[in-house]
Coordinates of C-alpha atoms in Angstrom, one line a residue:
M1 CA 79.7 76.1 114.3
G2 CA 81.3 78.1 111.5
D3 CA 80.5 81.3 111.6
G4 CA 77.3 81.0 110.1
R5 CA 73.7 81.2 111.2
S6 CA 73.5 81.9 115.1
T7 CA 71.0 79.0 115.8
E8 CA 69.5 78.0 119.8
A9 CA 72.9 76.0 120.1
D10 CA 74.6 79.7 120.1
C11 CA 72.5 79.8 123.8
Q12 CA 73.6 76.7 125.6
G13 CA 77.1 76.6 127.1
P14 CA 78.5 73.2 128.8
H15 CA 76.0 74.3 131.7
G16 CA 72.7 75.5 130.2
L17 CA 72.0 79.0 128.6
A18 CA 73.6 81.3 130.7
G19 CA 76.4 78.7 131.2
P20 CA 79.6 80.4 130.0
A21 CA 78.8 83.6 131.2
S22 CA 78.2 83.0 134.4
R23 CA 81.4 81.4 134.4
L24 CA 82.9 84.3 132.7
E25 CA 81.5 86.5 135.5
K26 CA 83.2 84.2 138.2
R27 CA 86.8 85.0 136.7
V28 CA 85.9 88.3 136.1
G29 CA 86.3 91.4 138.9
S30 CA 89.7 93.3 138.3
S31 CA 88.9 97.2 138.1
T32 CA 92.2 97.3 135.9
R33 CA 91.8 97.9 131.7
L34 CA 93.4 96.8 128.8
V35 CA 95.5 98.7 126.1
L36 CA 96.4 96.8 123.4
A37 CA 100.1 97.5 122.4
Q38 CA 101.5 95.3 119.3
E39 CA 105.4 95.5 118.8
G40 CA 106.5 97.2 115.7
S41 CA 106.8 95.0 112.5
H42 CA 109.8 93.1 113.0
G43 CA 109.0 92.3 117.2
S44 CA 108.6 89.0 117.6
T45 CA 106.3 89.3 120.7
N46 CA 102.7 90.4 121.2
K47 CA 102.1 91.5 124.0
Y48 CA 99.4 94.0 126.0
R49 CA 99.9 95.4 128.7
S50 CA 97.2 95.9 131.6
R51 CA 97.5 99.2 133.5
S52 CA 95.3 99.4 137.3
S53 CA 93.7 102.3 138.7
G54 CA 96.7 103.5 140.2
G55 CA 98.7 103.7 136.5
V56 CA 101.3 101.1 136.6
V57 CA 101.9 99.1 133.6
E58 CA 102.4 95.6 133.6
E59 CA 103.5 93.8 129.7
Q60 CA 102.4 89.9 129.3
T61 CA 103.1 88.0 126.4
R62 CA 99.9 87.3 124.7
N63 CA 99.0 85.3 121.7
P64 CA 102.4 82.7 119.8
A65 CA 99.8 82.8 116.8
A66 CA 99.8 86.6 116.4
N67 CA 103.7 86.3 116.8
S68 CA 104.8 85.1 113.7
R69 CA 103.0 87.4 111.9
S70 CA 104.8 90.5 110.1
R71 CA 102.7 94.0 110.1
D72 CA 104.1 94.8 106.7
T73 CA 102.3 93.8 103.5
M74 CA 104.0 90.5 102.2
N75 CA 106.6 91.2 100.1
T76 CA 105.8 88.4 97.9
S77 CA 105.0 87.1 94.5
S78 CA 101.4 86.4 93.6
D79 CA 101.6 82.6 94.2
E80 CA 103.1 82.8 97.5
R81 CA 100.3 85.4 98.6
F82 CA 97.9 81.8 97.0
T83 CA 99.3 79.3 99.5
V84 CA 98.9 81.9 102.2
L85 CA 95.6 82.4 101.4
R86 CA 94.4 78.3 100.4
S87 CA 96.0 77.2 103.4
I88 CA 93.0 79.3 105.0
G89 CA 90.4 76.6 103.1
E90 CA 88.8 76.0 99.8
F91 CA 88.2 77.9 97.0
I92 CA 85.0 78.0 94.9
Y93 CA 86.6 78.7 91.0
E94 CA 90.0 78.4 92.5
H95 CA 91.6 80.2 88.9
E96 CA 89.7 83.5 89.8
L97 CA 91.7 83.6 92.9
S98 CA 94.7 83.5 90.7
V99 CA 94.1 85.6 88.2
L100 CA 92.6 88.7 91.3
L101 CA 96.2 87.5 92.6
Q102 CA 98.3 88.3 89.4
K103 CA 96.4 91.9 89.1
K104 CA 95.5 93.1 92.5
L105 CA 98.5 93.5 95.6
D106 CA 96.2 94.6 98.1
P107 CA 92.7 92.5 97.0
I108 CA 89.4 93.2 99.0
C109 CA 88.4 90.6 101.7
Y110 CA 85.3 90.5 103.6
V111 CA 84.7 88.0 106.1
W112 CA 80.8 87.2 107.2
F113 CA 80.4 86.9 110.7
E114 CA 77.1 86.8 112.2
P115 CA 77.1 88.0 115.8
S116 CA 77.3 84.7 118.6
L117 CA 76.3 84.6 122.1
T118 CA 78.7 82.3 122.7
M119 CA 81.7 81.9 120.5
D120 CA 83.1 78.7 120.1
I121 CA 86.9 77.7 119.4
E122 CA 86.2 78.2 116.0
Q123 CA 84.4 81.7 115.9
G124 CA 87.5 83.1 117.8
I125 CA 90.6 81.4 117.5
M126 CA 90.2 80.1 114.1
K127 CA 88.6 83.1 112.4
T128 CA 91.6 84.8 114.6
I129 CA 94.0 82.4 112.6
Y130 CA 92.6 82.8 109.0
I131 CA 92.1 86.5 109.4
N132 CA 95.7 87.5 110.5
K133 CA 96.6 85.1 107.8
M134 CA 95.2 87.4 105.3
L135 CA 96.8 90.5 106.5
E136 CA 100.0 88.7 105.9
A137 CA 98.7 87.9 102.1
G138 CA 98.5 91.6 101.4
C139 CA 95.0 91.5 101.6
T140 CA 92.3 94.8 102.6
V141 CA 90.1 92.7 105.3
K142 CA 86.7 94.0 106.8
I143 CA 84.4 92.3 108.5
L144 CA 80.9 92.1 108.2
M145 CA 79.1 92.2 111.1
A146 CA 75.6 90.5 110.0
D147 CA 74.4 91.7 113.2
W148 CA 70.3 91.8 110.9
F149 CA 69.8 89.3 110.5
L150 CA 70.4 87.9 114.4
Q151 CA 66.6 89.7 114.6
Q152 CA 65.4 86.5 113.4
H153 CA 66.8 84.3 116.4
P154 CA 63.3 83.4 118.1
R155 CA 64.9 84.2 121.8
I156 CA 66.4 88.3 121.0
G157 CA 64.0 89.7 118.1
T158 CA 64.1 92.8 116.5
D159 CA 65.7 94.5 119.7
L160 CA 69.1 95.6 117.4
N161 CA 70.5 97.3 120.7
K162 CA 70.8 93.9 122.2
I163 CA 72.5 92.4 119.2
R164 CA 75.7 95.2 118.8
A165 CA 76.3 94.6 122.2
I166 CA 76.4 90.9 121.2
G167 CA 78.8 91.5 118.4
Q168 CA 80.5 94.1 120.7
Y169 CA 81.3 91.5 122.7
N170 CA 82.5 88.8 119.8
I171 CA 85.1 91.7 118.9
E172 CA 86.1 91.8 122.3
M173 CA 86.9 88.6 122.0
W174 CA 88.8 88.8 119.2
K175 CA 90.6 91.1 120.6
A176 CA 91.8 88.8 123.3
A177 CA 92.7 86.4 121.1
G178 CA 95.3 88.9 119.5
M179 CA 93.2 89.2 116.4
H180 CA 95.1 92.0 114.6
L181 CA 91.5 94.3 114.4
E182 CA 93.9 97.8 114.6
R183 CA 94.3 96.8 110.4
V184 CA 90.4 95.5 110.0
E185 CA 87.3 97.3 109.5
L186 CA 83.8 96.5 111.0
I187 CA 81.2 97.0 109.1
W188 CA 77.9 96.8 110.7
L189 CA 75.0 95.5 108.1
S190 CA 72.6 97.1 110.1
D191 CA 74.1 100.6 109.5
E192 CA 74.4 99.7 105.2
L193 CA 70.9 99.1 105.3
D194 CA 69.9 102.1 106.8
H195 CA 72.2 104.4 105.1
H196 CA 72.0 102.3 101.8
A197 CA 68.2 100.1 101.6
V198 CA 67.7 100.7 97.9
D199 CA 71.4 99.1 97.0
Y200 CA 70.3 95.5 98.6
W201 CA 66.2 95.6 98.8
T202 CA 66.1 95.8 95.3
L203 CA 68.8 93.2 94.4
A204 CA 67.4 90.5 96.9
M205 CA 64.1 91.3 96.0
D206 CA 65.6 90.0 92.3
V207 CA 67.2 87.1 94.0
S208 CA 63.4 86.0 95.3
R209 CA 61.6 86.4 91.7
K210 CA 63.8 84.0 89.9
Y211 CA 63.4 81.0 92.6
T212 CA 60.9 79.1 94.0
M213 CA 59.4 79.3 97.1
E214 CA 59.8 75.2 97.3
R215 CA 63.8 76.1 96.5
I216 CA 64.7 79.2 98.7
A217 CA 62.9 77.0 101.6
S218 CA 65.1 74.2 100.9
Y219 CA 68.3 76.5 102.4
C220 CA 67.1 77.3 105.5
E221 CA 67.3 75.5 108.6
Y222 CA 64.7 74.0 111.2
V223 CA 65.7 76.5 114.3
K224 CA 65.0 75.0 117.5
P225 CA 62.4 75.6 119.8
Y226 CA 59.9 75.1 116.8
G227 CA 61.1 71.9 116.5
P228 CA 60.8 69.6 112.8
K229 CA 58.7 71.0 110.1
I230 CA 58.0 74.4 111.4
L231 CA 59.9 76.9 109.4
P232 CA 59.2 80.3 110.9
A233 CA 58.8 82.8 107.7
A234 CA 61.7 85.0 108.7
E235 CA 63.9 82.3 107.6
I236 CA 62.9 83.0 103.9
F237 CA 64.2 86.6 103.9
Y238 CA 67.4 84.6 104.7
P239 CA 69.0 83.0 101.7
C240 CA 67.4 86.3 99.2
M241 CA 69.0 88.6 101.6
L242 CA 72.5 86.8 101.8
V243 CA 72.5 86.4 98.0
A244 CA 71.9 89.9 97.2
V245 CA 74.8 91.7 100.4
V246 CA 77.4 89.1 99.0
L247 CA 76.5 90.6 95.7
C248 CA 76.0 94.1 96.1
Q249 CA 78.7 96.1 93.7
K250 CA 78.9 98.9 96.3
L251 CA 80.6 96.9 98.9
K252 CA 83.6 96.6 96.1
V253 CA 84.5 92.8 97.4
D254 CA 87.0 90.6 95.5
I255 CA 86.9 87.8 98.2
W256 CA 84.8 86.9 100.8
L257 CA 85.4 84.3 103.4
F258 CA 82.8 81.6 105.0
S259 CA 82.7 78.7 106.2
K260 CA 82.0 75.4 104.5
D261 CA 79.0 75.2 106.1
Q262 CA 77.5 78.2 103.9
R263 CA 78.3 76.2 101.1
D264 CA 74.8 75.8 99.8
F265 CA 74.0 79.6 99.9
I266 CA 77.3 80.7 97.9
M267 CA 76.2 78.5 95.1
L268 CA 73.5 79.9 94.9
A269 CA 75.0 83.4 94.8
R270 CA 76.9 81.9 92.2
D271 CA 74.3 80.5 90.0
Y272 CA 72.3 83.9 90.4
C273 CA 75.5 85.2 89.1
E274 CA 75.7 83.1 86.0
D275 CA 71.2 83.8 85.5
I276 CA 72.2 87.4 85.3
N277 CA 75.4 87.5 83.8
M278 CA 76.9 89.2 85.9
G279 CA 80.4 90.8 84.9
R280 CA 82.1 91.8 88.1
K281 CA 81.4 89.3 90.6
P282 CA 83.5 88.1 93.9
T283 CA 85.8 85.3 94.5
F284 CA 84.3 83.1 97.6
L285 CA 87.1 81.7 100.1
L286 CA 85.2 78.8 102.3
H287 CA 87.1 78.6 105.2
N288 CA 87.4 74.5 107.8
I289 CA 84.9 74.1 110.3
L290 CA 85.9 71.7 113.0
P291 CA 83.8 68.4 113.5
S292 CA 82.1 67.8 116.6
L293 CA 84.0 66.3 119.3
L294 CA 82.0 63.3 120.0
E295 CA 81.7 59.8 118.3
D296 CA 78.6 59.4 115.9
P297 CA 77.7 63.3 116.6
E298 CA 74.2 62.6 114.8
F299 CA 73.5 60.7 117.5
Q300 CA 74.1 62.7 119.8
N301 CA 72.1 65.8 121.2
E302 CA 72.4 69.3 119.2
M303 CA 72.7 71.1 122.4
D304 CA 74.9 69.0 124.2
P305 CA 77.7 71.1 125.2
G306 CA 80.6 68.4 124.7
Q307 CA 80.5 69.1 120.9
T308 CA 82.6 71.6 121.3
I309 CA 85.2 74.3 122.9
F310 CA 83.8 77.7 123.5
M311 CA 86.1 80.4 123.9
Q312 CA 84.8 80.6 127.8
D313 CA 85.6 77.4 128.7
E314 CA 87.6 76.6 132.1
E315 CA 90.3 74.1 132.5
D316 CA 88.0 72.1 134.5
D317 CA 85.0 71.9 131.9
L318 CA 88.3 70.4 129.2
D319 CA 88.8 68.7 131.4
F320 CA 85.5 66.8 131.3
K321 CA 85.4 67.2 127.5
M322 CA 88.8 65.5 127.0
W323 CA 87.7 62.2 128.0
R324 CA 84.1 62.0 125.9
M325 CA 86.4 62.9 123.5
F326 CA 86.4 60.9 120.7
C327 CA 90.1 59.6 119.9
P328 CA 89.9 55.7 118.5
P329 CA 93.9 54.5 118.6
K330 CA 95.8 54.1 115.5
V331 CA 93.1 55.4 113.5
A332 CA 93.7 59.3 111.8
V333 CA 91.3 59.8 109.9
C334 CA 87.8 60.8 111.3
N335 CA 89.2 61.3 114.7
P336 CA 88.1 64.7 115.4
C337 CA 90.6 65.6 118.4
L338 CA 93.7 65.2 115.3
E339 CA 91.2 67.1 113.7
Y340 CA 91.7 70.1 116.0
I341 CA 95.2 69.6 116.6
R342 CA 95.4 69.7 113.0
S343 CA 93.6 73.5 112.5
L344 CA 94.3 74.6 116.5
V345 CA 97.4 73.9 117.1
F346 CA 100.0 73.3 114.5
P347 CA 98.9 76.7 113.4
W348 CA 98.9 78.5 116.8
F349 CA 102.0 77.6 117.9
G350 CA 103.6 75.7 115.2
K351 CA 104.8 72.5 116.8
F352 CA 102.5 69.9 118.9
E353 CA 104.2 68.4 122.1
V354 CA 103.1 65.1 123.6
V355 CA 104.2 63.9 127.1
Q356 CA 104.5 60.4 127.3
K357 CA 103.3 58.0 129.9
E358 CA 106.3 56.5 132.3
G359 CA 108.0 53.8 130.2
N360 CA 107.5 54.8 126.8
G361 CA 110.5 57.2 126.4
S362 CA 111.2 60.9 126.0
N363 CA 108.8 63.4 125.7
K364 CA 108.8 64.4 121.5
T365 CA 107.6 67.4 120.1
F366 CA 106.4 66.9 116.4
A367 CA 106.9 69.9 113.4
S368 CA 103.9 69.0 111.4
M369 CA 100.9 67.2 111.4
D370 CA 102.3 64.5 108.9
E371 CA 104.3 63.4 112.1
L372 CA 102.2 63.0 114.2
V373 CA 100.0 61.3 111.8
V374 CA 102.5 58.8 111.1
D375 CA 103.6 58.1 114.9
Y376 CA 99.7 58.1 115.9
E377 CA 98.4 55.7 112.9
S378 CA 102.0 53.1 113.6
G379 CA 100.6 53.3 117.8
H380 CA 103.6 55.1 118.8
V381 CA 101.7 57.5 120.8
D382 CA 99.0 56.9 123.1
P383 CA 95.5 58.8 122.2
I384 CA 95.0 59.4 126.0
D385 CA 98.7 60.9 125.7
V386 CA 97.5 62.8 123.0
K387 CA 94.5 64.2 124.5
L388 CA 96.1 65.5 127.5
A389 CA 98.4 67.2 125.3
F390 CA 95.6 69.1 123.4
V391 CA 94.4 70.0 126.6
K392 CA 97.1 71.1 127.6
A393 CA 97.7 73.1 124.1
I394 CA 94.2 74.5 124.5
N395 CA 94.3 76.0 128.1
S396 CA 97.3 78.0 127.2
I397 CA 95.7 79.3 124.0
L398 CA 92.5 80.2 126.3
E399 CA 94.1 81.6 129.9
P400 CA 95.1 84.8 127.9
V401 CA 91.2 85.2 127.0
A402 CA 89.9 84.7 130.6
E403 CA 92.9 86.9 131.6
Y404 CA 91.7 89.2 129.2
F405 CA 87.7 89.7 130.7
R406 CA 89.4 89.4 134.1
R407 CA 91.1 92.8 133.5
N408 CA 88.3 94.2 131.4
T409 CA 85.7 96.4 132.8
N410 CA 83.9 97.5 129.0
A411 CA 84.6 93.9 128.5
Q412 CA 83.3 92.2 131.7
A413 CA 80.1 95.0 131.1
L414 CA 79.0 92.9 127.8
I415 CA 78.5 89.7 129.2
T416 CA 75.8 90.9 131.4
A417 CA 74.5 92.7 128.4
C418 CA 74.5 89.8 126.4
K419 CA 72.3 87.7 129.0
I420 CA 68.6 87.0 127.5
P421 CA 65.6 85.0 129.3
D422 CA 65.9 81.8 129.2
Q423 CA 62.0 81.3 128.3
V424 CA 60.0 80.7 125.0
T425 CA 58.9 83.9 124.1
V426 CA 55.2 84.7 122.8
D427 CA 56.5 84.9 118.8
V428 CA 57.7 81.3 119.5
W429 CA 54.0 79.9 120.4
K430 CA 52.5 82.2 117.8
I431 CA 54.7 80.3 115.5
I432 CA 54.0 76.5 117.4
M433 CA 50.2 77.2 117.9
Q434 CA 49.8 77.9 114.0
N435 CA 51.2 75.1 113.0
K436 CA 49.4 72.6 115.1
E437 CA 45.8 74.9 113.2
I438 CA 47.4 73.8 110.1

C-alpha cells in the first residue's frame, strides 16, 4: 500500500488481474459526461454536474470531505498551519518545518505518486484528504507523476503511452473523489527527464558513486513474479534516481510528501545531503499508511484482495471483506478496522455513526476517535456493529466514485486502456532463466 512503488499486487483485483476494471465496466455505460463544478470559497457543498447529450444539467452532492475545505488560503499563524500539516503524518526533523512555515506563507509541496493499475483506498481517498489539507494550509501543491519508474513493472515494460494512460486513470479517480485538482499542478517525471536530463542523471550518478551495490540493493524489493532472491538489475536504478529526483534543485521543493513505507529511501536522501553538505534541502513529510485488514497478514497471501479496499470495490466486495476483517473485541491497539475508521471515516465525515443491535440501546454517533476507542475497549460497542457501520461509511465514500465513472465516457475509456495481458512476459522468463543458470 501507500503511494509508493507499484508491485505485482497492483495488478490484482479481488477477483484476479483484471477484476476491478471488469467490475467497473459493469457499472458504466452511460454516455453522459461529467463537468466538475466547485462552489465558491464560502460554499458548504461541493458538487458536480452531469451533462447528458441533451444538454440537461443535474447537480449532485459529492465528497463530504471537500465540503469543509475552504478555497481560500488559510489566514492563520504558522503554528496553526503546522498543526494541519502535522495531522497528515510524520515529519523528518520537525524543527525544519517550523522554521520553513515562519519564513514562507506558501511553501512548495511536491507529492510523490507512482501510477497504479488498481488504486486502493489509501492511494485514492487518503491522498485526496492529504492534498486538500495541504491546500488548506496554504501550500502550493504539485503532484509528481513518477511514470518513468513504472517501466520497471514486469508486465508493462517501457511503453510510456500505456503508463501515461494508467496515470490519467489515477487522476480521474482523484477527480471522482473530490481532490481540488484545479488548484494542483501535475508534473510527469518522464517529461522532466526528457527536457532536463542533465539535472537528474548527473545527480543520480553521483549518488551511485557514494554507495556500494550491497547497500543500494538493501533498499530494493523482490518483485513478483520473479520470486525471492531474484533482483532484476533495473531495481538498482530506483534508489539512485529517486534520491536524484527528490533532491534536484531545479524543482525548488520545500516539502516532499511520501508514504511511511518509503522511509528508507528518504533517509538515504538525507544521508546523501549530509555527505555532500547540501545547503538547501527539502523537508520530508511521511503520511500514514493503512494496515492489512486481515489477521496475521505475514502469513497471508500478499495478493489476497481482502488485505485492503480498492477504489473500484462494490458493495458486495465490501460485504465479503467485512466478514474477513480482523476486529478483536475490546482491543483498540493494532485493530485494522479501527485504524481505517481513524484514517478515513473521521477525516471524511467528521463523525462515525454506529447502528447498535436491538436491545443495546439507541444508535450512537461518535464525534472523535477517542470517544470510539473508550466505548470499544469497555465493550459498550460490539465489533460486528462497528464493522457494519464502517462498511456503510466506505460505501458512502465510494459510491460517488462509481457514479462518476458511470457518467464519464473518457474515464470509461481509460479502464480499457489500462488493461495488461495476464501472462508472464519474455523479459520475466529471461530473468528467471538467468537466475537458474547462476
